Short mmCIF file of C-alpha atoms and ligand atoms in Angstrom, two decimals:
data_model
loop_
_atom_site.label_atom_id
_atom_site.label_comp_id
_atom_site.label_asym_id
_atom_site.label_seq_id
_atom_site.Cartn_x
_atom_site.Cartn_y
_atom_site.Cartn_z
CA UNK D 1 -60.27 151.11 -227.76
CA UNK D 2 -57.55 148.79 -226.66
CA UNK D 3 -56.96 145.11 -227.48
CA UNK D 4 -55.48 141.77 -225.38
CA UNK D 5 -54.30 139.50 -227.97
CA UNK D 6 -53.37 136.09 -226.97
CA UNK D 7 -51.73 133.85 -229.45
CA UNK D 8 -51.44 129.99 -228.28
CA UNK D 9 -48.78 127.37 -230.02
CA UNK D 10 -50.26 126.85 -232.66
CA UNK D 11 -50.41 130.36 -233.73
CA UNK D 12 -46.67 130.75 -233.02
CA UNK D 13 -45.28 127.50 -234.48
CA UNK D 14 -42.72 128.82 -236.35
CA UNK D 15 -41.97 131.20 -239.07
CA UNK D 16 -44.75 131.30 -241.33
CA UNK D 17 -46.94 131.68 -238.50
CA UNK D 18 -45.59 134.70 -236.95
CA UNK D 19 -45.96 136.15 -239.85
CA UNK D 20 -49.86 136.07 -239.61
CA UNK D 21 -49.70 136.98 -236.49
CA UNK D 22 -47.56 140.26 -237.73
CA UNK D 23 -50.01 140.92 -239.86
CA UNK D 24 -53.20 140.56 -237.58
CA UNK D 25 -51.62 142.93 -235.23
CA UNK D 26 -50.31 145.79 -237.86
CA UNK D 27 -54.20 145.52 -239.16
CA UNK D 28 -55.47 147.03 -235.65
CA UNK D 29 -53.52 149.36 -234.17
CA UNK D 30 -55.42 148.78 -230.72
CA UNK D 31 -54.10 145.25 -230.01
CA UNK D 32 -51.69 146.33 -227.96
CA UNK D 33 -51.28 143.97 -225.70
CA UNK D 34 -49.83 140.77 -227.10
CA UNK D 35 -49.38 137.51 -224.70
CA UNK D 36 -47.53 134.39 -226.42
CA UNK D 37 -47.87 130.61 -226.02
CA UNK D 38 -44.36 128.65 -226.38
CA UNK D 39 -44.11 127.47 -230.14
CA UNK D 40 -46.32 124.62 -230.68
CA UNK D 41 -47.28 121.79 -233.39
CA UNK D 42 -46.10 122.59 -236.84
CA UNK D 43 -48.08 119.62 -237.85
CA UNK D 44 -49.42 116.29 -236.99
CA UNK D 45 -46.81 114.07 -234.90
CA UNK D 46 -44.59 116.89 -234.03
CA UNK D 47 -44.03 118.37 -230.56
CA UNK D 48 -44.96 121.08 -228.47
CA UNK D 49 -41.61 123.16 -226.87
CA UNK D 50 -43.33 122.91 -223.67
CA UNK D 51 -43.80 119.24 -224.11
CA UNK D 52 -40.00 118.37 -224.79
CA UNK D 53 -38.44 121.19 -222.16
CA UNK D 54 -40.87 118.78 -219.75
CA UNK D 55 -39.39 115.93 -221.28
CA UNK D 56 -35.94 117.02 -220.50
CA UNK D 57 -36.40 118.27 -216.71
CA UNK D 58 -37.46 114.45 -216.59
CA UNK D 59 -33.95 113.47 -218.03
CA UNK D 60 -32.12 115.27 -216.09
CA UNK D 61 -33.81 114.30 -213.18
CA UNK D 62 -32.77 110.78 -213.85
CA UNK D 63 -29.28 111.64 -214.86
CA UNK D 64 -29.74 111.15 -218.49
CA UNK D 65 -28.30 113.76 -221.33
CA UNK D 66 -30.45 115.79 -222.56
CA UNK D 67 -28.60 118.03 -225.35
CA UNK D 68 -30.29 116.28 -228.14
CA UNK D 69 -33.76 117.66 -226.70
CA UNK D 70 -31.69 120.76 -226.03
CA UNK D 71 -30.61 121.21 -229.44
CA UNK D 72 -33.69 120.56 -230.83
CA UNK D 73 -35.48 123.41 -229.44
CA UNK D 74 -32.46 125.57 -229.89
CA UNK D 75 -32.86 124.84 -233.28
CA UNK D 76 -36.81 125.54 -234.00
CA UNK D 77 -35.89 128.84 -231.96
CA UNK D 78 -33.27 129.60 -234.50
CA UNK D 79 -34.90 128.56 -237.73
CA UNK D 80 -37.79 131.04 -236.68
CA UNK D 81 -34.95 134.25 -236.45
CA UNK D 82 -33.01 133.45 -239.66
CA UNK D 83 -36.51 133.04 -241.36
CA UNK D 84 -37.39 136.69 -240.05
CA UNK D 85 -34.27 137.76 -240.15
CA UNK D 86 -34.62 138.52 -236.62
CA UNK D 87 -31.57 139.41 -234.44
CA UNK D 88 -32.03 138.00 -231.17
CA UNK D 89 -28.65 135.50 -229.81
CA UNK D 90 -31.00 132.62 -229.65
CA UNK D 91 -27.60 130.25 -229.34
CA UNK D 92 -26.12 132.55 -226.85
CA UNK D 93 -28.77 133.00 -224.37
CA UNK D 94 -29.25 128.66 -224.83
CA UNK D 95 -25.77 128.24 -223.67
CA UNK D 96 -26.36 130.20 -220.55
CA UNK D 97 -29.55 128.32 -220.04
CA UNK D 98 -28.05 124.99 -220.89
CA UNK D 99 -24.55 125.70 -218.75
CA UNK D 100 -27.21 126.27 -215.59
CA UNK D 101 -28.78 123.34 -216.11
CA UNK D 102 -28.24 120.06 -213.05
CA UNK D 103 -30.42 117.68 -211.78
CA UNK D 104 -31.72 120.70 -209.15
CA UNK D 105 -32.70 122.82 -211.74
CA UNK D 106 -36.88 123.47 -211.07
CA UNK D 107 -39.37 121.98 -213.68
CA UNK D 108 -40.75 125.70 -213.34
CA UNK D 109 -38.14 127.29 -214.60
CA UNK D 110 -37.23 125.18 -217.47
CA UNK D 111 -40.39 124.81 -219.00
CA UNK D 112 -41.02 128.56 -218.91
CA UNK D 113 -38.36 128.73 -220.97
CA UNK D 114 -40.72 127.92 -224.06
CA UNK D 115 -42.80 131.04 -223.63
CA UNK D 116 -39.71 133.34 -222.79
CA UNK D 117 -37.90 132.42 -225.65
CA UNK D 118 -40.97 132.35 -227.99
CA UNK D 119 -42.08 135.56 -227.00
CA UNK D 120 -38.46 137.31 -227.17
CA UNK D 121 -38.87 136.51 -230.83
CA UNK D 122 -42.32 137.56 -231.38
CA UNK D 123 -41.66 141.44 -229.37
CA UNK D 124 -38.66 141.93 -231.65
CA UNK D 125 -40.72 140.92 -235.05
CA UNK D 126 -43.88 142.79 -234.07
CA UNK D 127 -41.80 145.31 -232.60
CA UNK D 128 -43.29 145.28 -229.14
CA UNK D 129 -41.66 146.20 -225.79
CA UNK D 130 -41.07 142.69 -224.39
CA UNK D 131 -41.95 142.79 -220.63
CA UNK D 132 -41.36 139.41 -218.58
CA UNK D 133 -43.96 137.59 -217.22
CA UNK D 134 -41.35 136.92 -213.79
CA UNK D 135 -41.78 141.27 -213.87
CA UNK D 136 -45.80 141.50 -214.10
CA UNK D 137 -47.89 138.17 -213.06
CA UNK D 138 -47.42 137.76 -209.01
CA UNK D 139 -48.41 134.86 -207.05
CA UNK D 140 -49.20 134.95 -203.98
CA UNK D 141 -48.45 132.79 -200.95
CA UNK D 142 -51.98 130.96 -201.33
CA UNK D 143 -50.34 129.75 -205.36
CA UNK D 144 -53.32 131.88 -206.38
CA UNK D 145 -52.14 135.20 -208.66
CA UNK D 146 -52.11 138.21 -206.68
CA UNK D 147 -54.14 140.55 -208.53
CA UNK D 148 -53.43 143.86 -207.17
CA UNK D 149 -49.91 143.49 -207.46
CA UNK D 150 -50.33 141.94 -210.93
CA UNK D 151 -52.65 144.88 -212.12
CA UNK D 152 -50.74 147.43 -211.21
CA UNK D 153 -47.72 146.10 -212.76
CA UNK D 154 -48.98 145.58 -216.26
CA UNK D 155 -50.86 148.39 -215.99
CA UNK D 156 -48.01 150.57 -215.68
CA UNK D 157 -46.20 148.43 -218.41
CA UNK D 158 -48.88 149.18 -221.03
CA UNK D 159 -48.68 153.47 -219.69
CA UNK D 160 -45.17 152.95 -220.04
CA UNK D 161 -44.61 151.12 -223.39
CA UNK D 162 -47.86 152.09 -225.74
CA UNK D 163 -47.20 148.19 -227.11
CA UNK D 164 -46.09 144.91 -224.54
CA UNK D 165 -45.32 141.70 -224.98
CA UNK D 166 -45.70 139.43 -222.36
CA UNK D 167 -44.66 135.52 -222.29
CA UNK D 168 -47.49 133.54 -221.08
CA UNK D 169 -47.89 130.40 -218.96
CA UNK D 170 -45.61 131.29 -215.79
CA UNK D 171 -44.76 134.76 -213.07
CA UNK D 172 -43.31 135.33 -210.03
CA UNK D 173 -43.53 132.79 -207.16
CA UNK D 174 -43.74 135.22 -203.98
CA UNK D 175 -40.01 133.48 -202.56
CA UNK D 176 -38.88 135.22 -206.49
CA UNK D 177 -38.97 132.34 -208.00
CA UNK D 178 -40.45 130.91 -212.00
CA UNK D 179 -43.63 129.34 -211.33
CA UNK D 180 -45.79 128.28 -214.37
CA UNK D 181 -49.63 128.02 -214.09
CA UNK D 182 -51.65 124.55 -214.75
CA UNK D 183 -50.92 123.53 -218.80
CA UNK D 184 -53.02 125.78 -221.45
CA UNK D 185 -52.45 128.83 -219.14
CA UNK D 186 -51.27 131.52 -221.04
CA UNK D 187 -54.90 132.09 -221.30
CA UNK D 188 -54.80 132.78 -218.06
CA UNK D 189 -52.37 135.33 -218.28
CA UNK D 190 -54.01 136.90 -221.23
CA UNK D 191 -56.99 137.10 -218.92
CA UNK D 192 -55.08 138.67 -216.69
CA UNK D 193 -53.50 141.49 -219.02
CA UNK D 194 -56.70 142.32 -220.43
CA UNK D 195 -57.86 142.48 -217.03
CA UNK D 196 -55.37 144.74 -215.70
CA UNK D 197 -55.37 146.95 -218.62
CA UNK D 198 -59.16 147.69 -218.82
CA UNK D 199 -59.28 146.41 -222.17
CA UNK D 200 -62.06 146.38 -224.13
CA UNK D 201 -61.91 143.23 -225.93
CA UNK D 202 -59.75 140.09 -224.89
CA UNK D 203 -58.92 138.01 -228.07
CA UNK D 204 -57.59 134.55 -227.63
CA UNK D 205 -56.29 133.52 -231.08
CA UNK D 206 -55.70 129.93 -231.57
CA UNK D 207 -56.53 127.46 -234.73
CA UNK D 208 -60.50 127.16 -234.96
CA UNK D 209 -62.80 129.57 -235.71
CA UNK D 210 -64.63 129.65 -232.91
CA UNK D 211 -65.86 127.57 -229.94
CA UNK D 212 -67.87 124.95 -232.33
CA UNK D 213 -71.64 123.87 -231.73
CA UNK D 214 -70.31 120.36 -231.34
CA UNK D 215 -67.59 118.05 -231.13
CA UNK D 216 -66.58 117.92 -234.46
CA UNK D 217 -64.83 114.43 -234.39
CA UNK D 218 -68.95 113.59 -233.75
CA UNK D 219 -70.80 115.72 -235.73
CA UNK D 220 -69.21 116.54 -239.23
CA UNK D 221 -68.45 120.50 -239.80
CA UNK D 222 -70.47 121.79 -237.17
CA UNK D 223 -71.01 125.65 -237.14
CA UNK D 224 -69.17 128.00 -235.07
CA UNK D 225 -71.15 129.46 -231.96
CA UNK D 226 -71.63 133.36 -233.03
CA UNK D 227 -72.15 134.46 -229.63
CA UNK D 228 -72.36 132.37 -226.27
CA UNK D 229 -72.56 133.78 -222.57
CA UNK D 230 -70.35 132.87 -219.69
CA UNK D 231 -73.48 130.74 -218.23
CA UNK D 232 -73.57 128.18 -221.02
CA UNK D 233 -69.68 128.08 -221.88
CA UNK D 234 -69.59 127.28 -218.21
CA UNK D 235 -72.07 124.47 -218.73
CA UNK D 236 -70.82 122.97 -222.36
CA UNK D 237 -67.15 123.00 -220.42
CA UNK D 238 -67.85 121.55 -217.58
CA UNK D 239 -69.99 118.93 -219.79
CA UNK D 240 -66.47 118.61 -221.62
CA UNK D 241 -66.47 120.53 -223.94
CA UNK D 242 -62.94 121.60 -224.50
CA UNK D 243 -62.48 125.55 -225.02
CA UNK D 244 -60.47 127.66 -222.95
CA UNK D 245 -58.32 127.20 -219.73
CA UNK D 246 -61.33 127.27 -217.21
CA UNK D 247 -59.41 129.91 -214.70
CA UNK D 248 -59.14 132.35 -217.97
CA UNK D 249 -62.92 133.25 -217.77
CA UNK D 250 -62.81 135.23 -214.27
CA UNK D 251 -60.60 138.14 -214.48
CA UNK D 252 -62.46 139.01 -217.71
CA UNK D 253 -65.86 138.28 -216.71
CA UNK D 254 -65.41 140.41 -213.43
CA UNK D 255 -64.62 143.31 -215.42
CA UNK D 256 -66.82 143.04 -218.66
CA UNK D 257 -64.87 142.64 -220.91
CA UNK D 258 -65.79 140.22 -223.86
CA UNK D 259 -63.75 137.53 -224.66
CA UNK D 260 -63.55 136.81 -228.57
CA UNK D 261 -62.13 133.27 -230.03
CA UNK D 262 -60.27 134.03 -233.40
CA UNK D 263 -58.78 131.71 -235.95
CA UNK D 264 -54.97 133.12 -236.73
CA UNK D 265 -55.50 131.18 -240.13
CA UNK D 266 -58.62 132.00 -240.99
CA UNK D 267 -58.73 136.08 -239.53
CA UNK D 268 -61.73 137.27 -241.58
CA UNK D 269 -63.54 134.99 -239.61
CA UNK D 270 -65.30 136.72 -236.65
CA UNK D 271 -64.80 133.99 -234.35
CA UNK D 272 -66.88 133.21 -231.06
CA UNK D 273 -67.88 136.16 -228.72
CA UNK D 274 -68.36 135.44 -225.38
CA UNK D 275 -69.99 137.77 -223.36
CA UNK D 276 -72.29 138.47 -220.42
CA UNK D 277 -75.82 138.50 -222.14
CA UNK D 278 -76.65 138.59 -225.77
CA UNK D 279 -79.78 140.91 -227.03
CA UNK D 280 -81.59 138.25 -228.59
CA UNK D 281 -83.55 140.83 -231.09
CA UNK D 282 -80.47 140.61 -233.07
CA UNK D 283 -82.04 137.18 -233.79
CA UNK D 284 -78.14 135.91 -235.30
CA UNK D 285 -78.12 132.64 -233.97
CA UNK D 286 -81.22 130.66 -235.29
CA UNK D 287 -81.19 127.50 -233.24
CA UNK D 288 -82.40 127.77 -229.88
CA UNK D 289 -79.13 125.27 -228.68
CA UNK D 290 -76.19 127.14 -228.48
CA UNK D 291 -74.32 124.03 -228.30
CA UNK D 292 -73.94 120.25 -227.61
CA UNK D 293 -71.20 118.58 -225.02
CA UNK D 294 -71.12 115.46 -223.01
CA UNK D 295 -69.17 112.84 -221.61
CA UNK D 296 -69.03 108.77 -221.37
CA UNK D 297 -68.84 106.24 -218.62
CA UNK D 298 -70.82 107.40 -215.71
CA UNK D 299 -72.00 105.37 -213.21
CA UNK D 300 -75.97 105.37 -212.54
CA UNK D 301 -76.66 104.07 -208.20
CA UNK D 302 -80.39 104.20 -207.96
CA UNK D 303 -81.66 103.53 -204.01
CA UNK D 304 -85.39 102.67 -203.11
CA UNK D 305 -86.94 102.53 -200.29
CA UNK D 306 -90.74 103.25 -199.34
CA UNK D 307 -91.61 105.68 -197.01
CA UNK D 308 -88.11 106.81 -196.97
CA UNK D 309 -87.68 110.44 -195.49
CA UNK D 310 -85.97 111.45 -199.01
CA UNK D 311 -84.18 114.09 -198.05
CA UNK D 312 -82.02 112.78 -194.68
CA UNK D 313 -81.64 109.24 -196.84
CA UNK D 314 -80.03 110.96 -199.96
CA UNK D 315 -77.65 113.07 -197.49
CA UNK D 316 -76.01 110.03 -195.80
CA UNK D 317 -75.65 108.22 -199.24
CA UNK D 318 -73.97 111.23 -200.60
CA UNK D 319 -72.08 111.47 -197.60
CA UNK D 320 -70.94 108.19 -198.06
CA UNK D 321 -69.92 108.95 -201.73
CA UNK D 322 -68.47 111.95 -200.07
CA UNK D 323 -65.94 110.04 -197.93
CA UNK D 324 -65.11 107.70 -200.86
CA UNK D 325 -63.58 110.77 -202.88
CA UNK D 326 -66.47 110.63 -205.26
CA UNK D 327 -69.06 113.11 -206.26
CA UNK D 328 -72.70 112.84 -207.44
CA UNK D 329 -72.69 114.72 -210.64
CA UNK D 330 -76.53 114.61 -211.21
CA UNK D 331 -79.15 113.36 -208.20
CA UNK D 332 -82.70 112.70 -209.31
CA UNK D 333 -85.20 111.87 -207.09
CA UNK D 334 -88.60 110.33 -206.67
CA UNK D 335 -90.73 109.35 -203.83
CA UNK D 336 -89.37 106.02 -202.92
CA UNK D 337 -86.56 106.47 -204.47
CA UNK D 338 -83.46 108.59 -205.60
CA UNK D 339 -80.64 108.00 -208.08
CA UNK D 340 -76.90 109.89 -208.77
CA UNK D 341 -74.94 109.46 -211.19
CA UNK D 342 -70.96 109.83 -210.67
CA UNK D 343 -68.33 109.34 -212.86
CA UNK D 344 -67.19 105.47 -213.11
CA UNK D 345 -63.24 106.37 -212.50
CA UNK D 346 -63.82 108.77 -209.72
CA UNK D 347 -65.37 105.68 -208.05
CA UNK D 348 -62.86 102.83 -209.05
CA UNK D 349 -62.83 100.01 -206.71
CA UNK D 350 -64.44 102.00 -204.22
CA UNK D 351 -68.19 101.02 -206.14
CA UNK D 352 -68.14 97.82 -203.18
CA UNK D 353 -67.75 99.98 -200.16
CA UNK D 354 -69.84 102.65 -201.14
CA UNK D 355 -72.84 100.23 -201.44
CA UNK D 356 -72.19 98.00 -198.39
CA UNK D 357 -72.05 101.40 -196.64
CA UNK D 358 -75.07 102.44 -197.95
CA UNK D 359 -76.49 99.26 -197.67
CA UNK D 360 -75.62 99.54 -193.53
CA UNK D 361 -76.37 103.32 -193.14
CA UNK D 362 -79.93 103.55 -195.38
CA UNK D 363 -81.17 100.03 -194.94
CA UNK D 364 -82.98 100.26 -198.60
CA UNK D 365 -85.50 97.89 -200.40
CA UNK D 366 -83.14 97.70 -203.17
CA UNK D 367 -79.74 99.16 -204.49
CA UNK D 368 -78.98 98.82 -208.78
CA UNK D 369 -75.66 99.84 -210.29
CA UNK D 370 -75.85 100.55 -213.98
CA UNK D 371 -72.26 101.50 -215.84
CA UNK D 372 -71.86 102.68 -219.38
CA UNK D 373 -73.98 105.56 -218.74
CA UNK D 374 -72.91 108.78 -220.97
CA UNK D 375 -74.36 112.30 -220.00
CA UNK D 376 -75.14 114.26 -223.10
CA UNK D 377 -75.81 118.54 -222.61
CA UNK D 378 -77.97 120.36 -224.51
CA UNK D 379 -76.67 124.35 -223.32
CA UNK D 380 -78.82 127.13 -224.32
CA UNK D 381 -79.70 130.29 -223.61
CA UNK D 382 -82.81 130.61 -225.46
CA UNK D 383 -84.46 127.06 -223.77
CA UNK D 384 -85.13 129.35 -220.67
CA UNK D 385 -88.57 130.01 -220.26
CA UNK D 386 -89.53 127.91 -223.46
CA UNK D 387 -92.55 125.85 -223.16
CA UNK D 388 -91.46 122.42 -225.10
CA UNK D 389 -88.28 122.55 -225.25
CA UNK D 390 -87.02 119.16 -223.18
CA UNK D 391 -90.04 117.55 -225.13
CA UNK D 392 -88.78 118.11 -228.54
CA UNK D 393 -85.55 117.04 -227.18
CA UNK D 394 -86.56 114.33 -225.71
CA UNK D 395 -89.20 113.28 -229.01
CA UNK D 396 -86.24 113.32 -231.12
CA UNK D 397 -84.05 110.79 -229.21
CA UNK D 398 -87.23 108.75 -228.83
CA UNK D 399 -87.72 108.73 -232.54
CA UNK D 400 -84.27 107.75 -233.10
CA UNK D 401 -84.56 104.70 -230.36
CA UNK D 402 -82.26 106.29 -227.83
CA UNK D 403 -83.73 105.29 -224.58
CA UNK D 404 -83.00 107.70 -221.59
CA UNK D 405 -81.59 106.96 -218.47
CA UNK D 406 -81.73 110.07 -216.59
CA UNK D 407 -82.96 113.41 -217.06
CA UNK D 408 -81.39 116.73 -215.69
CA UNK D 409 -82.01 120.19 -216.12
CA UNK D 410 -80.04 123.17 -214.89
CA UNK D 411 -81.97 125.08 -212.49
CA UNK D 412 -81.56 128.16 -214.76
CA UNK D 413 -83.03 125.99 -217.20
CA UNK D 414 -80.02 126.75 -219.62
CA UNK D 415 -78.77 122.97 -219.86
CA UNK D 416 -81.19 120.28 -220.33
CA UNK D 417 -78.88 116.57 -219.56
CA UNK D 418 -79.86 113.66 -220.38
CA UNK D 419 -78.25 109.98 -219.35
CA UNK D 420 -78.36 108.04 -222.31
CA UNK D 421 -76.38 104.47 -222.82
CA UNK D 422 -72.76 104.77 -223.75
CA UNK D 423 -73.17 102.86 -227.01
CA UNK D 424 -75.59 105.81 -227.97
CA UNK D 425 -73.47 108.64 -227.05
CA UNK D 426 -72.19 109.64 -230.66
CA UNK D 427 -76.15 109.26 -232.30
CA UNK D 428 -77.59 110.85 -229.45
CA UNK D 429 -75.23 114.18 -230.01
CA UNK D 430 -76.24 113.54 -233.89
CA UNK D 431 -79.62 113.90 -233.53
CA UNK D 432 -79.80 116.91 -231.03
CA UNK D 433 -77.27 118.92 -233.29
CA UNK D 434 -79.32 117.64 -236.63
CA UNK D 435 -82.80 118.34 -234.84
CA UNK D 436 -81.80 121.64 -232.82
CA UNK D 437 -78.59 123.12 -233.90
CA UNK D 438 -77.81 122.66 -237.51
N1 LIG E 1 -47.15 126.21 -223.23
C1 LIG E 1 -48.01 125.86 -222.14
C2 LIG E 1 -48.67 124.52 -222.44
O1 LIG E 1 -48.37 123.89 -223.44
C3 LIG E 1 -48.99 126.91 -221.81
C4 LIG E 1 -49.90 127.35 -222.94
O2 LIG E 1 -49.67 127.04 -224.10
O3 LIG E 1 -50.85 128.02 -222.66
O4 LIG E 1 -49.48 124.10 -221.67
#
């Protein structure tokens, strides 16, 4: 059995902290394979490292000093070694960094700094072999990782070593330079190590327990999801649902690994487990939603026309959306008529020109715009092949007055999406999650 334990910044804040993580990796002997986030919010109103070393690239870009942002970080670095009576020069190795520094230094660089330094600490308290991310993670020329190269790398690390410790977030740019991923992306590199190493589990430890049911600024305390499959955290993300860094999900779905979401202050919790398929006999989860997402201000363009050939009308209107830089998140269609939604901000001012050109190019009966239109997912597994199921749904809203727009379903039938108005977003997530999930 072998372990890929990613920690984000929350889980390596400072002292106290590492110390849970210490103890969540001496409890299982197979994480071996640790990946850290830079140092992140202690609490409420305080900053991420990552967040001020991007802060001062953009002072020295403009000319302006940035030692106080300098020494601040130093000194979070610091306060986590003399806590753990760690040994590692965190003032020497700042000086070198901070005597390097110019107006030309890349963003790349210094913001990877957050991970390197982070993670120097964390090898030397968990005792871990610390192996650079600039040593294992490859790009390529395409800005994509290059896999084989990457593999091979930390999978001759992990032979090598027994225990490694990799910074996340940034590798090797193929000209040998720092190059960081998108923001949130050490879960990409965890990924990645798990990945490479053939691990059996990849744990991404970070401060909830779980991926929750709902949005929990909505719906008060919702419940964990126990188990969810790639299909339908695909869906609830896309739907917004924010979980993990969307590029994350590939390197360990490819290889089967499952991918478990742990709480580093709550550990006895089992977390979410996302995996490929989930044997429903083990009849866990009760509710046959496996969880609620959605998303406000959509815009609703319905077209009618009788007689219209459907088909070759709806392709030059979405051709025309197309061209505008917008795209047609849901299309329903009826006989003499067909409606998409897109998001309102996608379109901007754009809304006019798409409609004259639509208006020139389809020659319609009639055109309506409606804004203020929020899509609300119901994702579930266990909706497929259910007789009823968008009835109930829909019965429920009904009951509770929430009129709906549109109606989508996935054609795998495991997201049902409904258009409802934005003023009824929050009730409408209520009442699925009270009817379906709870
Ligand atoms: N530290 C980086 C960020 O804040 C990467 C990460 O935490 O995954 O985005």
């Amino acid at each position: 059995m072998l372990k890929a334990a990613k920690f984000g910044g929350s889980s390596v804040a400072g002292a106290e902290q590492f110390k849970k993580v210490k103890a969540i990796i001496d409890s299982d002997p197979t994480r071996r394979i640790v990946v850290s986030s830079a140092a992140g919010k202690r609490f409420s109103g305080d900053h991420k490292l990552t967040d001020l070393l991007y802060l001062c690239h953009a002072h020295l870009t403009y000319g302006v000093s940035c030692e106080d942002i300098l020494d601040t970080i130093c000194a979070r670095f610091a306060e986590i070694r003399d806590a753990l009576g760690l040994k590692y020069d965190v003032e020497g190795e700042f000086e070198t960094l901070r005597c390097s520094l110019s107006k030309d230094t890349p963003v790349d660089l210094l913001v990877s700094r957050g991970e390197y330094f982070t993670s120097r600490l964390l090898a030397e308290y968990l005792g871990f072999e610390f192996v650079d991310a600039f040593d294992c993670m490859f790009f390529g020329f395409d800005g994509q990782i290059d896999t084989e190269k990457t593999y091979s790398a930390i999978k001759n690390a992990v032979e090598k070593y027994g225990k490694v410790l990799i910074p996340g977030f940034y590798g090797r740019s193929p000209t040998g330079k720092v190059k960081v991923m998108s923001r949130g992306g050490s879960d990409i590199t965890g990924a990645l190590a798990a990945a490479a190493a053939d691990a059996d589990v990849y744990e991404n430890w970070t401060d909830v327990s779980g991926i929750l049911m709902a949005d929990p600024k909505i719906v008060k305390d919702p419940r964990p999801i126990a188990h969810i499959t790639y299909g339908e955290l695909r869906e609830l993300a896309f739907m917004g649902a924010s979980v993990l860094h969307e590029e994350s999900i590939a390197p360990v779905k490819e290889k089967g690994i499952a991918l478990n979401i742990r709480n580093t202050n709550r550990p006895e919790d089992a977390g979410t487990m996302i995996v490929d398929s989930v044997e429903e006999e083990k009849g866990e989860d009760g509710s046959f939603i496996t969880g609620i997402a959605g998303r406000k201000n959509f815009t609703v363009i319905t077209v009618r026309k009788r007689n219209m050939n459907t088909t070759a009308t709806l392709r030059t209107a979405l051709e025309i959306l197309d061209r505008y830089k917008a795209s047609a998140e849901h299309i329903t269609l009826g006989l003499d008529s067909f409606a998409f939604v897109t998001a309102t901000a996608a379109l901007g001012d754009s809304v006019y020109d798409v409609i004259s050109d639509i208006q020139k190019n389809c020659r319609p009966d009639d055109i309506q715009i409606q804004d203020g239109i929020a899509l609300v997912a119901a994702v579930g597994r266990k909706m497929t092949c259910r007789p009823g199921t968008s009835g109930r749904l829909f019965g429920a809203l009904g009951e509770h007055g929430i009129n709906i727009r549109t109606i989508a379903q996935g054609a795998d039938e495991l997201s049902i999406i409904v258009g409802v108005e934005n003023e009824k977003f929050e009730n409408a997530i209520r009442v699925l999650y009270e009817g379906f999930a709870g």
